[in-house]
Coordinates of C-alpha atoms in Angstrom, one line a residue:
X11 CA 43.5 -45.1 -54.4
X12 CA 42.6 -45.3 -57.9
X13 CA 40.1 -42.9 -59.7
X14 CA 37.7 -43.7 -62.3
X15 CA 34.5 -42.3 -64.3
X16 CA 31.2 -44.2 -64.5
X17 CA 28.8 -42.9 -66.9
X18 CA 25.1 -44.7 -66.8
X19 CA 25.3 -42.1 -68.4
X20 CA 22.4 -40.3 -67.3
X21 CA 21.0 -36.7 -69.9
X22 CA 18.9 -33.7 -68.7
X23 CA 15.2 -34.1 -70.8
X24 CA 15.0 -32.9 -74.1
X25 CA 18.8 -32.9 -75.0
X26 CA 20.1 -33.3 -78.6
X27 CA 21.5 -37.3 -79.3
X28 CA 24.5 -36.4 -81.1
X29 CA 25.6 -33.5 -78.8
X30 CA 25.5 -36.4 -75.9
X31 CA 26.8 -38.9 -77.4
X32 CA 29.9 -36.0 -78.5
X33 CA 29.6 -35.0 -75.2
X34 CA 30.2 -38.6 -73.6
X35 CA 33.0 -39.6 -75.8
X36 CA 35.0 -35.8 -75.0
X37 CA 34.4 -36.5 -71.5
X38 CA 35.9 -40.1 -71.4
X39 CA 38.8 -38.8 -73.7
X40 CA 39.6 -36.2 -71.3
X41 CA 39.3 -38.3 -68.4
X42 CA 41.9 -40.2 -70.3
X43 CA 44.3 -37.2 -70.5
X44 CA 43.4 -36.6 -66.7
X45 CA 45.1 -39.5 -66.2
X46 CA 41.4 -41.5 -64.3
X47 CA 42.5 -45.4 -64.3
X48 CA 39.2 -46.3 -65.9
X49 CA 36.0 -45.5 -67.6
X50 CA 32.5 -47.4 -67.4
X51 CA 29.4 -46.6 -69.6
X52 CA 26.2 -48.4 -69.0
X53 CA 23.2 -49.4 -71.3
X54 CA 19.5 -48.6 -71.8
X55 CA 17.8 -49.6 -75.5
X56 CA 14.4 -47.5 -74.4
X57 CA 15.5 -44.3 -73.1
X58 CA 15.9 -40.6 -74.4
X59 CA 17.5 -39.8 -70.4
X60 CA 20.1 -42.8 -71.1
X61 CA 20.7 -43.5 -74.4
X62 CA 23.6 -45.2 -74.8
X63 CA 22.0 -48.8 -76.2
X64 CA 25.7 -50.4 -76.7
X65 CA 28.3 -50.1 -74.4
X66 CA 30.5 -52.3 -76.6
X67 CA 30.1 -50.2 -79.8
X68 CA 30.6 -46.7 -78.0
X69 CA 33.7 -48.5 -76.6
X70 CA 35.6 -49.6 -79.8
X71 CA 35.0 -45.9 -81.3
X72 CA 36.3 -44.4 -77.8
X73 CA 39.6 -46.9 -77.8
X74 CA 41.5 -45.6 -80.2
X75 CA 41.0 -42.3 -79.0
X76 CA 42.3 -42.8 -75.2
X77 CA 45.6 -44.1 -74.1
X78 CA 46.0 -45.5 -71.1
X79 CA 42.2 -45.6 -69.1
X80 CA 41.4 -49.4 -68.5
X81 CA 37.6 -49.5 -70.6
X82 CA 34.3 -51.4 -68.9
X83 CA 30.7 -51.7 -69.8
X84 CA 28.8 -50.8 -66.7
X85 CA 26.9 -53.0 -67.3
X86 CA 25.9 -55.2 -70.5
X87 CA 22.3 -56.4 -69.9
X88 CA 23.0 -60.1 -70.2
X89 CA 19.5 -61.5 -70.1
X90 CA 18.8 -59.8 -73.3
X91 CA 21.3 -61.2 -75.8
X92 CA 22.2 -64.8 -76.5
X93 CA 25.6 -65.0 -75.0
X94 CA 27.0 -66.5 -78.2
X95 CA 26.6 -62.4 -79.5
X96 CA 28.6 -60.9 -76.1
X97 CA 31.1 -63.1 -76.4
X98 CA 31.9 -62.4 -80.1
X99 CA 31.5 -58.8 -79.1
X100 CA 33.6 -58.8 -76.2
X101 CA 36.5 -60.5 -77.6
X102 CA 36.7 -58.2 -79.6
X103 CA 36.4 -55.0 -78.3
X104 CA 39.0 -56.7 -75.7
X105 CA 42.0 -56.5 -78.4
X106 CA 40.4 -53.1 -80.1
X107 CA 41.6 -51.4 -76.8
X108 CA 44.3 -53.6 -76.4
X109 CA 43.4 -55.6 -73.1
X110 CA 42.2 -52.6 -71.3
X111 CA 38.3 -53.9 -70.9
X112 CA 36.5 -55.2 -68.2
X113 CA 33.3 -56.7 -68.9
X114 CA 30.9 -55.3 -66.2
X115 CA 27.8 -57.4 -66.3
X116 CA 24.2 -57.0 -64.7
X117 CA 20.3 -58.5 -65.0
X118 CA 19.0 -54.5 -66.4
X119 CA 17.1 -51.9 -64.5
X120 CA 15.2 -50.5 -66.9
X121 CA 11.6 -52.0 -66.6
X122 CA 11.4 -50.4 -70.4
X123 CA 14.5 -52.7 -71.6
X124 CA 13.4 -55.6 -69.6
X125 CA 9.9 -55.6 -71.5
X126 CA 10.8 -55.4 -75.0
X127 CA 13.1 -57.5 -74.5
X128 CA 10.8 -60.0 -73.1
X129 CA 12.5 -60.7 -69.7
X130 CA 10.5 -59.1 -67.8
X131 CA 8.9 -62.2 -65.9
X132 CA 11.9 -64.2 -66.2
X133 CA 14.7 -65.1 -63.8
X134 CA 17.4 -62.3 -64.7
X135 CA 19.7 -63.3 -61.6
X136 CA 19.6 -66.9 -63.0
X137 CA 19.8 -66.0 -66.8
X138 CA 23.0 -63.6 -65.6
X139 CA 24.9 -66.6 -64.3
X140 CA 24.5 -69.3 -67.0
X141 CA 25.5 -66.4 -69.8
X142 CA 28.7 -65.9 -67.9
X143 CA 29.4 -69.5 -67.6
X144 CA 28.8 -70.2 -71.3
X145 CA 30.6 -66.9 -71.8
X146 CA 34.0 -67.8 -70.5
X147 CA 33.5 -71.8 -71.7
X148 CA 33.4 -70.5 -75.2
X149 CA 36.1 -68.7 -74.2
X150 CA 38.3 -71.8 -72.8
X151 CA 37.1 -74.2 -74.3
X152 CA 37.8 -75.9 -77.9
X153 CA 35.1 -77.3 -80.1
X154 CA 33.4 -79.1 -81.3
X155 CA 31.2 -78.8 -77.8
X156 CA 27.0 -78.3 -77.0
X157 CA 26.9 -76.1 -74.1
X158 CA 23.4 -77.0 -72.4
X159 CA 22.1 -74.2 -69.5
X160 CA 18.7 -73.4 -68.3
X161 CA 17.7 -70.5 -70.8
X162 CA 20.1 -71.6 -73.9
X163 CA 21.7 -74.2 -75.5
X164 CA 25.2 -73.2 -77.7
X165 CA 26.2 -75.6 -80.0
X166 CA 28.8 -76.0 -82.0
X167 CA 29.8 -79.5 -83.4
X168 CA 28.7 -79.9 -87.5
X169 CA 31.0 -77.5 -89.0
X170 CA 34.5 -77.5 -87.3
X171 CA 36.8 -77.0 -89.8
X172 CA 40.5 -76.1 -88.4
X173 CA 41.9 -76.0 -91.8
X174 CA 39.7 -73.4 -93.1
X175 CA 40.0 -71.2 -89.4
X176 CA 35.6 -71.9 -89.8
X177 CA 33.9 -73.0 -85.9
X178 CA 36.6 -71.9 -83.3
X179 CA 34.7 -68.8 -81.3
X180 CA 37.4 -65.7 -81.3
X181 CA 38.5 -65.6 -77.6
X182 CA 40.0 -62.1 -75.9
X183 CA 43.2 -60.7 -75.4
X184 CA 43.5 -61.5 -72.0
X185 CA 43.2 -65.0 -71.6
X186 CA 41.4 -66.9 -70.2
X187 CA 38.8 -63.9 -69.5
X188 CA 38.7 -60.4 -68.7
X189 CA 37.5 -59.1 -65.5
X190 CA 33.9 -59.5 -64.9
X191 CA 32.7 -57.1 -62.5
X192 CA 29.1 -56.5 -61.3
X193 CA 27.0 -53.8 -59.4
X194 CA 24.8 -53.4 -56.8
X195 CA 22.1 -50.6 -55.3
X196 CA 20.4 -52.8 -52.4
X197 CA 21.5 -52.9 -48.8
X198 CA 23.3 -56.1 -48.1
X199 CA 23.3 -57.2 -52.0
X200 CA 22.7 -60.4 -53.3
X201 CA 25.0 -59.4 -56.3
X202 CA 27.4 -58.6 -54.1
X203 CA 27.7 -62.0 -52.3
X204 CA 27.7 -63.4 -56.0
X205 CA 30.7 -60.9 -57.0
X206 CA 32.5 -62.4 -54.0
X207 CA 32.0 -66.1 -54.7
X208 CA 32.9 -65.9 -58.6
X209 CA 36.0 -63.6 -57.6
X210 CA 33.9 -60.3 -60.0
X211 CA 35.1 -57.2 -58.7
X212 CA 32.0 -55.8 -56.8
X213 CA 30.9 -52.1 -57.8
X214 CA 28.0 -50.2 -55.7
X215 CA 26.5 -47.8 -57.1
X216 CA 25.6 -43.9 -56.6
X217 CA 22.4 -43.2 -56.4
X218 CA 22.5 -44.8 -52.9
X219 CA 22.9 -44.0 -49.4
X220 CA 26.2 -44.8 -47.6
X221 CA 24.9 -46.5 -45.1
X222 CA 23.6 -48.8 -47.2
X223 CA 27.3 -48.7 -49.6
X224 CA 28.5 -49.8 -46.1
X225 CA 26.5 -53.1 -46.3
X226 CA 27.7 -54.2 -49.5
X227 CA 31.0 -54.7 -48.1
X228 CA 30.2 -56.0 -45.1
X229 CA 28.0 -58.7 -47.3
X230 CA 31.3 -59.3 -49.7
X231 CA 33.5 -60.2 -46.6
X232 CA 31.0 -62.5 -44.9
X233 CA 30.5 -64.4 -48.2
X234 CA 34.4 -64.9 -48.6
X235 CA 34.7 -66.2 -45.2
X236 CA 32.2 -68.6 -45.5
X237 CA 35.0 -70.0 -47.9
X238 CA 37.9 -69.3 -45.8
X239 CA 39.1 -66.3 -47.4
X240 CA 39.8 -62.9 -46.9
X241 CA 38.4 -59.6 -49.0
X242 CA 40.9 -57.2 -50.3
X243 CA 39.5 -54.7 -50.1
X244 CA 41.5 -52.7 -53.3
X245 CA 39.0 -54.9 -55.6
X246 CA 36.1 -52.6 -54.6
X247 CA 34.9 -49.3 -57.0
X248 CA 32.9 -47.4 -55.4
X249 CA 31.0 -44.8 -56.8
X250 CA 29.8 -41.0 -55.8
X251 CA 27.9 -38.6 -57.5
X252 CA 30.9 -35.6 -56.8
X253 CA 30.9 -32.0 -57.9
X254 CA 34.1 -30.3 -57.4
X255 CA 34.5 -26.2 -57.8
X256 CA 37.0 -23.7 -56.5
X257 CA 34.7 -22.8 -54.0
X258 CA 32.4 -24.4 -51.3
X259 CA 29.9 -21.5 -52.5
X260 CA 29.9 -22.1 -56.4
X261 CA 30.0 -26.1 -56.1
X262 CA 26.8 -25.3 -53.6
X263 CA 25.0 -23.3 -56.2
X264 CA 25.5 -25.3 -59.0
X265 CA 25.0 -28.6 -57.1
X266 CA 21.1 -27.0 -55.7
X267 CA 20.2 -25.6 -58.5
X268 CA 16.8 -26.3 -59.6
X269 CA 16.4 -28.1 -62.1
X270 CA 20.3 -28.6 -63.1
X271 CA 22.6 -31.7 -63.6
X272 CA 22.4 -33.2 -60.5
X273 CA 18.9 -32.0 -59.8
X274 CA 17.3 -33.7 -62.7
X275 CA 19.3 -36.7 -62.1
X276 CA 17.8 -37.8 -58.7
X277 CA 14.2 -36.3 -59.0
X278 CA 14.6 -38.7 -62.5
X279 CA 15.7 -41.9 -60.9
X280 CA 13.7 -41.5 -57.7
X281 CA 10.5 -40.8 -60.2
X282 CA 11.1 -44.6 -61.8
X283 CA 11.6 -46.4 -58.4
X284 CA 8.5 -44.9 -57.3
X285 CA 6.9 -46.0 -59.9
X286 CA 8.5 -50.1 -59.8
X287 CA 7.9 -50.1 -56.4
X288 CA 12.0 -49.5 -55.1
X289 CA 12.2 -46.4 -53.2
X290 CA 13.2 -48.8 -50.2
X291 CA 17.0 -49.3 -51.7
X292 CA 17.4 -44.9 -52.5
X293 CA 16.2 -43.8 -48.6
X294 CA 18.4 -41.7 -47.2
X295 CA 18.6 -42.8 -44.2
X296 CA 18.2 -46.7 -42.9
X297 CA 14.9 -46.0 -41.1
X298 CA 13.3 -43.4 -43.4
X299 CA 9.8 -44.3 -44.4
X300 CA 10.2 -45.2 -48.2
X301 CA 7.2 -43.7 -49.2
X302 CA 8.5 -39.8 -48.0
X303 CA 11.9 -40.3 -49.5
X304 CA 12.6 -36.7 -51.3
X305 CA 14.7 -35.8 -54.5
X306 CA 15.8 -33.0 -52.9
X307 CA 17.1 -34.8 -49.7
X308 CA 18.6 -37.6 -51.8
X309 CA 20.9 -35.2 -53.7
X310 CA 22.1 -33.1 -51.3
X311 CA 23.0 -35.9 -49.2
X312 CA 24.0 -38.0 -52.0
X313 CA 26.6 -35.3 -54.3
X314 CA 29.8 -35.0 -52.5
X315 CA 30.9 -31.1 -53.6
X316 CA 32.6 -28.2 -52.7
X317 CA 36.0 -27.3 -53.2
X318 CA 38.6 -29.1 -53.4
X319 CA 39.9 -29.2 -50.1
X320 CA 36.2 -30.1 -49.5
X321 CA 35.9 -33.0 -51.5
X322 CA 39.0 -34.6 -49.5
X323 CA 37.8 -34.2 -46.5
X324 CA 34.4 -36.0 -47.5
X325 CA 36.0 -38.5 -49.5
X326 CA 37.8 -39.3 -46.5
X327 CA 35.1 -39.4 -44.1
X328 CA 33.0 -41.9 -46.5
X329 CA 36.0 -43.9 -46.7
X330 CA 36.4 -43.9 -42.4
X331 CA 32.6 -45.2 -42.4
X332 CA 32.1 -46.9 -45.1
X333 CA 35.8 -48.8 -44.9
X334 CA 38.8 -48.9 -47.7
X335 CA 38.4 -49.4 -51.1
X336 CA 40.3 -49.5 -53.9
X337 CA 38.8 -47.6 -56.8
X338 CA 36.5 -44.5 -56.1
X339 CA 34.1 -43.5 -59.4
X340 CA 33.0 -40.5 -60.0
X341 CA 30.5 -40.8 -61.9
X342 CA 29.7 -38.6 -64.9
X343 CA 26.4 -36.2 -64.6
X344 CA 24.5 -33.8 -67.9
X345 CA 27.2 -31.2 -69.4
X346 CA 24.5 -28.8 -69.1
X347 CA 27.4 -26.4 -68.1
X348 CA 30.3 -27.7 -70.3
X349 CA 32.8 -25.3 -68.3
X350 CA 32.5 -26.3 -65.0
X351 CA 31.8 -30.1 -65.2
X352 CA 34.8 -30.5 -66.8
X353 CA 36.5 -27.6 -64.0
X354 CA 35.4 -30.5 -61.7
X355 CA 37.0 -33.3 -63.7
X356 CA 40.2 -31.6 -63.3
X357 CA 40.2 -30.4 -60.0
X358 CA 39.2 -34.3 -58.6
X359 CA 41.7 -35.5 -61.0
X360 CA 45.2 -32.8 -60.4
X361 CA 43.5 -31.9 -56.4
X362 CA 41.4 -34.0 -55.1
X363 CA 42.9 -37.4 -55.2
X364 CA 46.9 -36.2 -54.3
X365 CA 45.5 -34.9 -51.6
X366 CA 43.1 -38.0 -50.3
X367 CA 45.9 -40.3 -51.1
X368 CA 48.4 -38.4 -49.0
X369 CA 45.9 -38.5 -46.7
X370 CA 45.3 -42.3 -47.0
X371 CA 49.2 -43.1 -47.2
X372 CA 50.2 -41.4 -43.6
X373 CA 47.0 -43.2 -42.3
X374 CA 47.8 -46.8 -44.0
X375 CA 50.5 -48.0 -40.7
X376 CA 47.2 -47.2 -38.0
X377 CA 45.3 -49.1 -39.9
X378 CA 47.7 -51.3 -40.8
X379 CA 47.9 -52.3 -37.0
X380 CA 44.6 -52.2 -36.2
X381 CA 44.0 -55.0 -38.9

């Protein structure tokens, strides 16, 4: 199992913007040094709590500060942009990272962003699918061409002058395309089924219950089987909120501190989900009343926390429940206590994952026989 870092990011209300940007950069650089395989960064324009407006710009800045970590958008909200813009910028970032790049895509989740970009009432799933199709055509086709879609028409015909290098879209380093990923948070997610049909990387969100995440892989396998394929769990990325401390008591106190990093995270998200009428996706148990969801119950159930030994055990229990997966995405949280959060990253990489992978290796012959 690989370890990656998933960063919305989501910071505590009222924190200084410049400070949080520097902390987010430091977190990815530190993860790179610790051997994390990937770091993903989200996109939100109208939130002081989730303040990275352009993951592509952010990753371009981080790229020369890192050595081995793959950098991904988590996600680029495609309905908000002309596909030409994304194709050009993503291709450049793919080169700036020397091919250490994944293009995570989505429809957008922040309603205030949808409003300012005037896509709130659009079919954003259709727009996302069309955008990826157009982007990949621009990366693989040679002009002159006119690419016609329902939402965008891209004409590149009149000024194609190869003798001066003009007219052709710049191509990414990873040909024909960097890997594409899509995230999911709803039970039996349509996004996950789309990933299965398209061959994209499926990513399960960290702020939903394990029973919900379990349905994601079931949907992916079901969709893959429709075309006679067999789903490979190595492609599946599962994000979870995790906090590791030297002792169980220390981790418990940090995670459950009222108004603290993890408490605010789930308090904030639940307030948003309630206001948009989407709490059914974030219930702790399948039969819970969506109107009665409590962020404290979510926090205590969703956050994997404890000493390295305890966290390793809980990750293995999660894997036993939802099924094998290839990459565990450790969700980044606000550095209200910088020392504690860096220690958590360190313990996760140096203590927890070796225990987890040793246990998985010991179980692999039995799992292979069962399959």
